[in-house]
C-alpha cells in the first residue's frame, strides 16, 4: 500500500470545535486511480491535505510509502512532500508573472536543480502535455484546460510516487474537464497513482475506484456498485 490510514481523526478547534474526520480507515495501492467523493463540507479537502502532509491529524495513524506520518518537523514534511507527492488544485495555483515553462520548473528550483536542467526537464513535461508551443506564455494567456495541464506538468516534474488532486476540474467546463480527466487516465495507464477529490459524479465515473466520505467517515464499499457508480446513500449536495 502506498497509503494506509487507520482510525484517523481530525477536529478543527474553535469556539465550537468541528470534528471533521471521525475515524477514517483507508488503503490505496500503487497504480490506483481513485476518486474521493462527498458533499461540500464533508471533509474531502481536509482528508486530502492530510494525505499531502499539508495538515496534521489528531489521532490514528497515516503511513505514506512506508513512513509513519506523524509529528514531523516542517522540514521533514516538506522533504517528503517534494519527494513523493505532486499536487494539482482547482485554481491551478500557477504564478501569474512566470511563463509556463518557469511554472513547471519551479519545484526543481526548490530542489536546487540548475536553471538549464530544470528548464529542459520542464520542456519535456510540457511536450508530454501537448503544450510545447505554449511554453513561453503566461498563465493569463492560456485557457483553463491549458492552465491545468501546465499544473499537471508541474506536479510530474519531480517524478512523484503519487498525484493528489483537489477538485482539478472544478473550474473547467465539461468538455475541458473530460480532457483533463483523460490526461489523468493516461498517466494512470503509465502506472501513476492518482487520488482525485471531486463532488462531480462524472469525474468519479472516470476513475477506477470511488471512495465516498459522509459524516466524517468512509461509506462502506458494499454500497458502491461494481460499475463504480454509487448507490447514493447521502445526497451529494447537502
Ligand atoms: P470539503 O472539501 O469536503 O468541502 P473541507 O475538508 O474543506 O470539506 O471542510 C470540512 C469542514 O471543515 C467544513 O465544515 C469546513 O468549514 C471546515 N473547515 C475546513 N478547514 C477549516 C479550518 N482551517 N478551520 C476550521 N474549520 C475548517
Ligand atoms: Mg474541498
Short mmCIF file of C-alpha atoms and ligand atoms in Angstrom, two decimals:
data_model
loop_
_atom_site.label_atom_id
_atom_site.label_comp_id
_atom_site.label_asym_id
_atom_site.label_seq_id
_atom_site.Cartn_x
_atom_site.Cartn_y
_atom_site.Cartn_z
CA UNK A 1 0.00 0.00 0.00
CA UNK A 2 1.24 3.47 -0.76
CA UNK A 3 -1.37 5.00 1.58
CA UNK A 4 -2.75 3.47 4.77
CA UNK A 5 -4.94 5.37 7.22
CA UNK A 6 -6.08 3.77 10.45
CA UNK A 7 -8.79 5.43 12.51
CA UNK A 8 -7.69 8.95 11.58
CA UNK A 9 -9.47 11.72 13.44
CA UNK A 10 -9.28 15.45 12.85
CA UNK A 11 -11.01 18.24 14.75
CA UNK A 12 -10.72 21.92 13.88
CA UNK A 13 -10.51 23.75 17.19
CA UNK A 14 -12.58 26.84 17.87
CA UNK A 15 -15.38 28.18 20.00
CA UNK A 16 -17.35 25.26 18.59
CA UNK A 17 -14.77 22.56 17.72
CA UNK A 18 -15.57 20.79 14.46
CA UNK A 19 -14.93 17.04 14.38
CA UNK A 20 -14.44 16.67 10.62
CA UNK A 21 -12.81 13.24 10.26
CA UNK A 22 -14.25 10.71 12.69
CA UNK A 23 -12.15 7.60 12.20
CA UNK A 24 -11.03 7.27 8.60
CA UNK A 25 -9.76 3.86 7.53
CA UNK A 26 -8.38 3.82 4.02
CA UNK A 27 -5.92 1.89 1.91
CA UNK A 28 -4.74 2.96 -1.53
CA UNK A 29 -2.43 0.77 -3.54
CA UNK A 30 0.20 1.74 -6.08
CA UNK A 31 -1.25 2.23 -9.54
CA UNK A 32 -4.75 3.12 -8.39
CA UNK A 33 -6.89 5.90 -9.88
CA UNK A 34 -9.21 6.81 -7.01
CA UNK A 35 -11.96 9.39 -6.64
CA UNK A 36 -12.85 10.65 -3.19
CA UNK A 37 -16.42 11.91 -3.32
CA UNK A 38 -18.69 13.57 -0.83
CA UNK A 39 -20.89 16.56 -0.24
CA UNK A 40 -19.47 20.03 0.15
CA UNK A 41 -18.11 20.36 3.69
CA UNK A 42 -17.85 16.60 4.21
CA UNK A 43 -14.10 16.78 4.80
CA UNK A 44 -12.66 15.85 1.41
CA UNK A 45 -10.11 18.65 1.31
CA UNK A 46 -9.23 18.07 4.95
CA UNK A 47 -8.51 14.43 4.11
CA UNK A 48 -6.51 15.32 1.00
CA UNK A 49 -4.47 17.88 2.95
CA UNK A 50 -3.60 15.19 5.49
CA UNK A 51 -2.67 12.78 2.70
CA UNK A 52 -0.45 15.52 1.23
CA UNK A 53 1.21 16.25 4.59
CA UNK A 54 -0.11 19.79 4.32
CA UNK A 55 -2.06 19.44 7.56
CA UNK A 56 -1.88 17.37 10.75
CA UNK A 57 -4.39 14.95 12.19
CA UNK A 58 -5.14 14.36 15.87
CA UNK A 59 -5.32 10.60 16.42
CA UNK A 60 -4.85 7.42 14.41
CA UNK A 61 -2.04 6.64 12.00
CA UNK A 62 -1.18 7.63 8.47
CA UNK A 63 1.52 5.68 6.67
CA UNK A 64 2.75 7.00 3.33
CA UNK A 65 5.09 4.88 1.26
CA UNK A 66 6.16 3.01 4.40
CA UNK A 67 6.78 6.13 6.51
CA UNK A 68 4.62 6.92 9.52
CA UNK A 69 3.44 10.49 9.01
CA UNK A 70 3.13 11.91 12.50
CA UNK A 71 4.74 14.75 14.43
CA UNK A 72 7.09 15.54 11.56
CA UNK A 73 9.13 18.73 11.57
CA UNK A 74 8.13 21.18 8.85
CA UNK A 75 11.44 20.45 7.09
CA UNK A 76 10.90 16.71 7.09
CA UNK A 77 7.29 17.15 5.95
CA UNK A 78 8.44 19.38 3.09
CA UNK A 79 11.14 16.91 2.14
CA UNK A 80 8.65 14.03 1.95
CA UNK A 81 6.14 16.17 0.05
CA UNK A 82 8.72 17.25 -2.50
CA UNK A 83 9.99 13.72 -2.96
CA UNK A 84 6.73 11.78 -3.05
CA UNK A 85 3.78 13.96 -3.99
CA UNK A 86 2.60 16.02 -6.93
CA UNK A 87 -0.29 18.42 -6.23
CA UNK A 88 -2.99 19.66 -8.58
CA UNK A 89 -5.56 22.22 -7.40
CA UNK A 90 -8.88 23.55 -8.65
CA UNK A 91 -7.49 27.06 -9.11
CA UNK A 92 -4.27 25.82 -10.81
CA UNK A 93 -2.02 27.79 -8.41
CA UNK A 94 0.26 28.98 -11.19
CA UNK A 95 2.42 32.04 -10.68
CA UNK A 96 0.99 34.76 -12.88
CA UNK A 97 4.22 36.55 -13.76
CA UNK A 98 6.09 33.35 -14.66
CA UNK A 99 5.58 31.65 -18.02
CA UNK A 100 4.51 28.02 -18.42
CA UNK A 101 7.98 26.52 -18.54
CA UNK A 102 9.09 28.53 -15.48
CA UNK A 103 5.99 27.44 -13.55
CA UNK A 104 6.60 23.79 -14.40
CA UNK A 105 10.28 24.09 -13.46
CA UNK A 106 9.63 25.72 -10.08
CA UNK A 107 9.62 22.54 -7.90
CA UNK A 108 13.08 21.73 -9.26
CA UNK A 109 14.32 25.17 -8.23
CA UNK A 110 13.44 24.22 -4.64
CA UNK A 111 15.41 21.02 -5.10
CA UNK A 112 18.46 23.04 -6.13
CA UNK A 113 18.48 21.87 -9.76
CA UNK A 114 20.31 24.30 -12.06
CA UNK A 115 18.37 26.57 -14.39
CA UNK A 116 19.28 24.90 -17.65
CA UNK A 117 18.47 21.41 -16.49
CA UNK A 118 15.21 22.41 -14.86
CA UNK A 119 14.06 24.24 -17.98
CA UNK A 120 14.99 21.25 -20.13
CA UNK A 121 13.03 18.88 -17.87
CA UNK A 122 10.11 21.32 -17.72
CA UNK A 123 10.03 21.48 -21.51
CA UNK A 124 9.84 17.69 -21.63
CA UNK A 125 6.83 17.68 -19.32
CA UNK A 126 5.11 20.41 -21.33
CA UNK A 127 5.71 18.38 -24.50
CA UNK A 128 4.18 15.38 -22.78
CA UNK A 129 1.10 17.52 -22.07
CA UNK A 130 0.96 18.75 -25.69
CA UNK A 131 1.87 22.28 -24.65
CA UNK A 132 5.33 22.80 -26.12
CA UNK A 133 4.03 25.70 -28.21
CA UNK A 134 2.69 27.42 -25.07
CA UNK A 135 5.92 27.17 -23.08
CA UNK A 136 6.65 30.88 -23.11
CA UNK A 137 3.13 32.10 -22.48
CA UNK A 138 1.99 33.47 -19.14
CA UNK A 139 -0.89 31.72 -17.34
CA UNK A 140 -3.16 34.66 -18.23
CA UNK A 141 -2.63 33.82 -21.91
CA UNK A 142 -3.73 30.20 -21.52
CA UNK A 143 -7.18 28.58 -21.46
CA UNK A 144 -8.41 26.84 -18.30
CA UNK A 145 -7.62 23.40 -19.69
CA UNK A 146 -4.13 24.53 -20.74
CA UNK A 147 -3.50 26.01 -17.29
CA UNK A 148 -4.49 22.76 -15.63
CA UNK A 149 -2.24 20.80 -17.97
CA UNK A 150 0.63 23.14 -17.04
CA UNK A 151 -0.20 22.44 -13.38
CA UNK A 152 -0.18 18.69 -14.07
CA UNK A 153 3.19 19.03 -15.83
CA UNK A 154 4.47 20.86 -12.72
CA UNK A 155 3.12 18.08 -10.48
CA UNK A 156 5.04 15.49 -12.51
CA UNK A 157 8.38 17.21 -12.76
CA UNK A 158 9.80 15.83 -9.51
CA UNK A 159 8.81 12.32 -10.57
CA UNK A 160 6.47 11.80 -7.61
CA UNK A 161 5.09 8.49 -6.35
CA UNK A 162 1.56 9.84 -6.39
CA UNK A 163 -0.56 12.76 -7.51
CA UNK A 164 -3.15 14.34 -5.24
CA UNK A 165 -5.72 16.50 -6.99
CA UNK A 166 -8.35 18.61 -5.19
CA UNK A 167 -11.33 19.32 -7.48
CA UNK A 168 -8.98 19.53 -10.52
CA UNK A 169 -11.90 20.05 -12.90
CA UNK A 170 -13.89 22.34 -10.61
CA UNK A 171 -13.07 25.46 -12.62
CA UNK A 172 -13.44 23.87 -16.05
CA UNK A 173 -16.35 23.38 -18.46
CA UNK A 174 -17.47 19.81 -19.08
CA UNK A 175 -15.57 19.30 -22.33
CA UNK A 176 -12.31 20.60 -20.84
CA UNK A 177 -12.99 18.58 -17.71
CA UNK A 178 -13.11 15.42 -19.83
CA UNK A 179 -9.80 16.37 -21.47
CA UNK A 180 -8.12 16.83 -18.10
CA UNK A 181 -9.56 13.54 -16.83
CA UNK A 182 -8.18 11.86 -19.96
CA UNK A 183 -4.73 13.21 -19.04
CA UNK A 184 -5.07 11.64 -15.57
CA UNK A 185 -6.27 8.37 -17.09
CA UNK A 186 -3.31 8.29 -19.47
CA UNK A 187 -0.88 8.97 -16.61
CA UNK A 188 -2.54 6.23 -14.57
CA UNK A 189 -2.26 3.83 -17.51
CA UNK A 190 1.50 4.53 -17.36
CA UNK A 191 1.45 3.47 -13.70
CA UNK A 192 0.97 6.72 -11.77
CA UNK A 193 -1.06 6.53 -8.57
CA UNK A 194 -3.67 9.29 -8.59
CA UNK A 195 -6.15 10.41 -5.94
CA UNK A 196 -8.77 12.91 -7.07
CA UNK A 197 -11.15 14.71 -4.73
CA UNK A 198 -14.33 15.68 -6.52
CA UNK A 199 -18.01 16.33 -5.98
CA UNK A 200 -18.66 15.65 -9.68
CA UNK A 201 -20.10 12.16 -10.37
CA UNK A 202 -18.94 12.49 -14.00
CA UNK A 203 -15.34 12.81 -12.82
CA UNK A 204 -15.70 9.96 -10.33
CA UNK A 205 -17.11 7.74 -13.08
CA UNK A 206 -13.82 8.09 -14.96
CA UNK A 207 -11.83 6.75 -12.02
CA UNK A 208 -11.27 3.07 -11.29
CA UNK A 209 -12.49 3.26 -7.72
CA UNK A 210 -14.77 5.62 -5.85
CA UNK A 211 -14.42 6.28 -2.14
CA UNK A 212 -17.32 8.13 -0.51
CA UNK A 213 -16.96 10.25 2.56
CA UNK A 214 -20.01 11.18 4.58
CA UNK A 215 -20.37 12.49 8.13
CA UNK A 216 -16.62 12.21 8.65
CA UNK A 217 -16.49 8.54 7.75
CA UNK A 218 -15.82 6.45 4.66
CA UNK A 219 -19.04 4.94 3.39
CA UNK A 220 -18.51 1.16 3.25
CA UNK A 221 -17.72 -0.36 -0.15
CA UNK A 222 -20.81 -2.56 -0.27
CA UNK A 223 -22.90 0.47 -1.15
CA UNK A 224 -20.80 1.02 -4.26
CA UNK A 225 -21.76 -0.94 -7.35
CA UNK A 226 -19.29 -2.87 -9.48
CA UNK A 227 -19.59 -0.31 -12.29
CA UNK A 228 -18.07 2.25 -10.00
CA UNK A 229 -21.23 4.33 -9.94
CA UNK A 230 -22.63 4.67 -6.49
CA UNK A 231 -25.86 3.77 -4.84
CA UNK A 232 -26.26 7.14 -3.25
CA UNK A 233 -26.79 6.84 0.45
CA UNK A 234 -26.24 10.54 1.09
CA UNK A 235 -27.18 13.50 -1.06
CA UNK A 236 -24.18 14.90 -2.89
CA UNK A 237 -25.13 18.49 -2.44
CA UNK A 238 -26.40 18.58 1.10
P1 LIG B 1 -14.87 19.63 1.54
O1 LIG B 1 -13.54 19.72 0.86
O2 LIG B 1 -15.44 18.25 1.51
O3 LIG B 1 -15.86 20.63 1.02
P2 LIG B 1 -13.44 20.58 3.88
O4 LIG B 1 -12.49 19.49 4.25
O5 LIG B 1 -12.88 21.75 3.17
O6 LIG B 1 -14.68 19.96 3.09
O7 LIG B 1 -14.15 21.13 5.20
C1 LIG B 1 -14.82 20.28 6.11
C2 LIG B 1 -15.39 21.13 7.22
O8 LIG B 1 -14.34 21.69 7.99
C3 LIG B 1 -16.23 22.30 6.73
O9 LIG B 1 -17.31 22.48 7.63
C4 LIG B 1 -15.27 23.46 6.79
O10 LIG B 1 -15.96 24.67 7.01
C5 LIG B 1 -14.41 23.11 7.98
N1 LIG B 1 -13.03 23.61 7.86
C6 LIG B 1 -12.19 23.41 6.82
N2 LIG B 1 -10.99 23.95 7.03
C7 LIG B 1 -11.05 24.53 8.27
C8 LIG B 1 -10.13 25.26 9.09
N3 LIG B 1 -8.88 25.51 8.67
N4 LIG B 1 -10.56 25.70 10.29
C9 LIG B 1 -11.82 25.45 10.71
N5 LIG B 1 -12.72 24.75 10.00
C10 LIG B 1 -12.36 24.30 8.80
MG1 LIG B 2 -12.84 20.89 -0.69
#
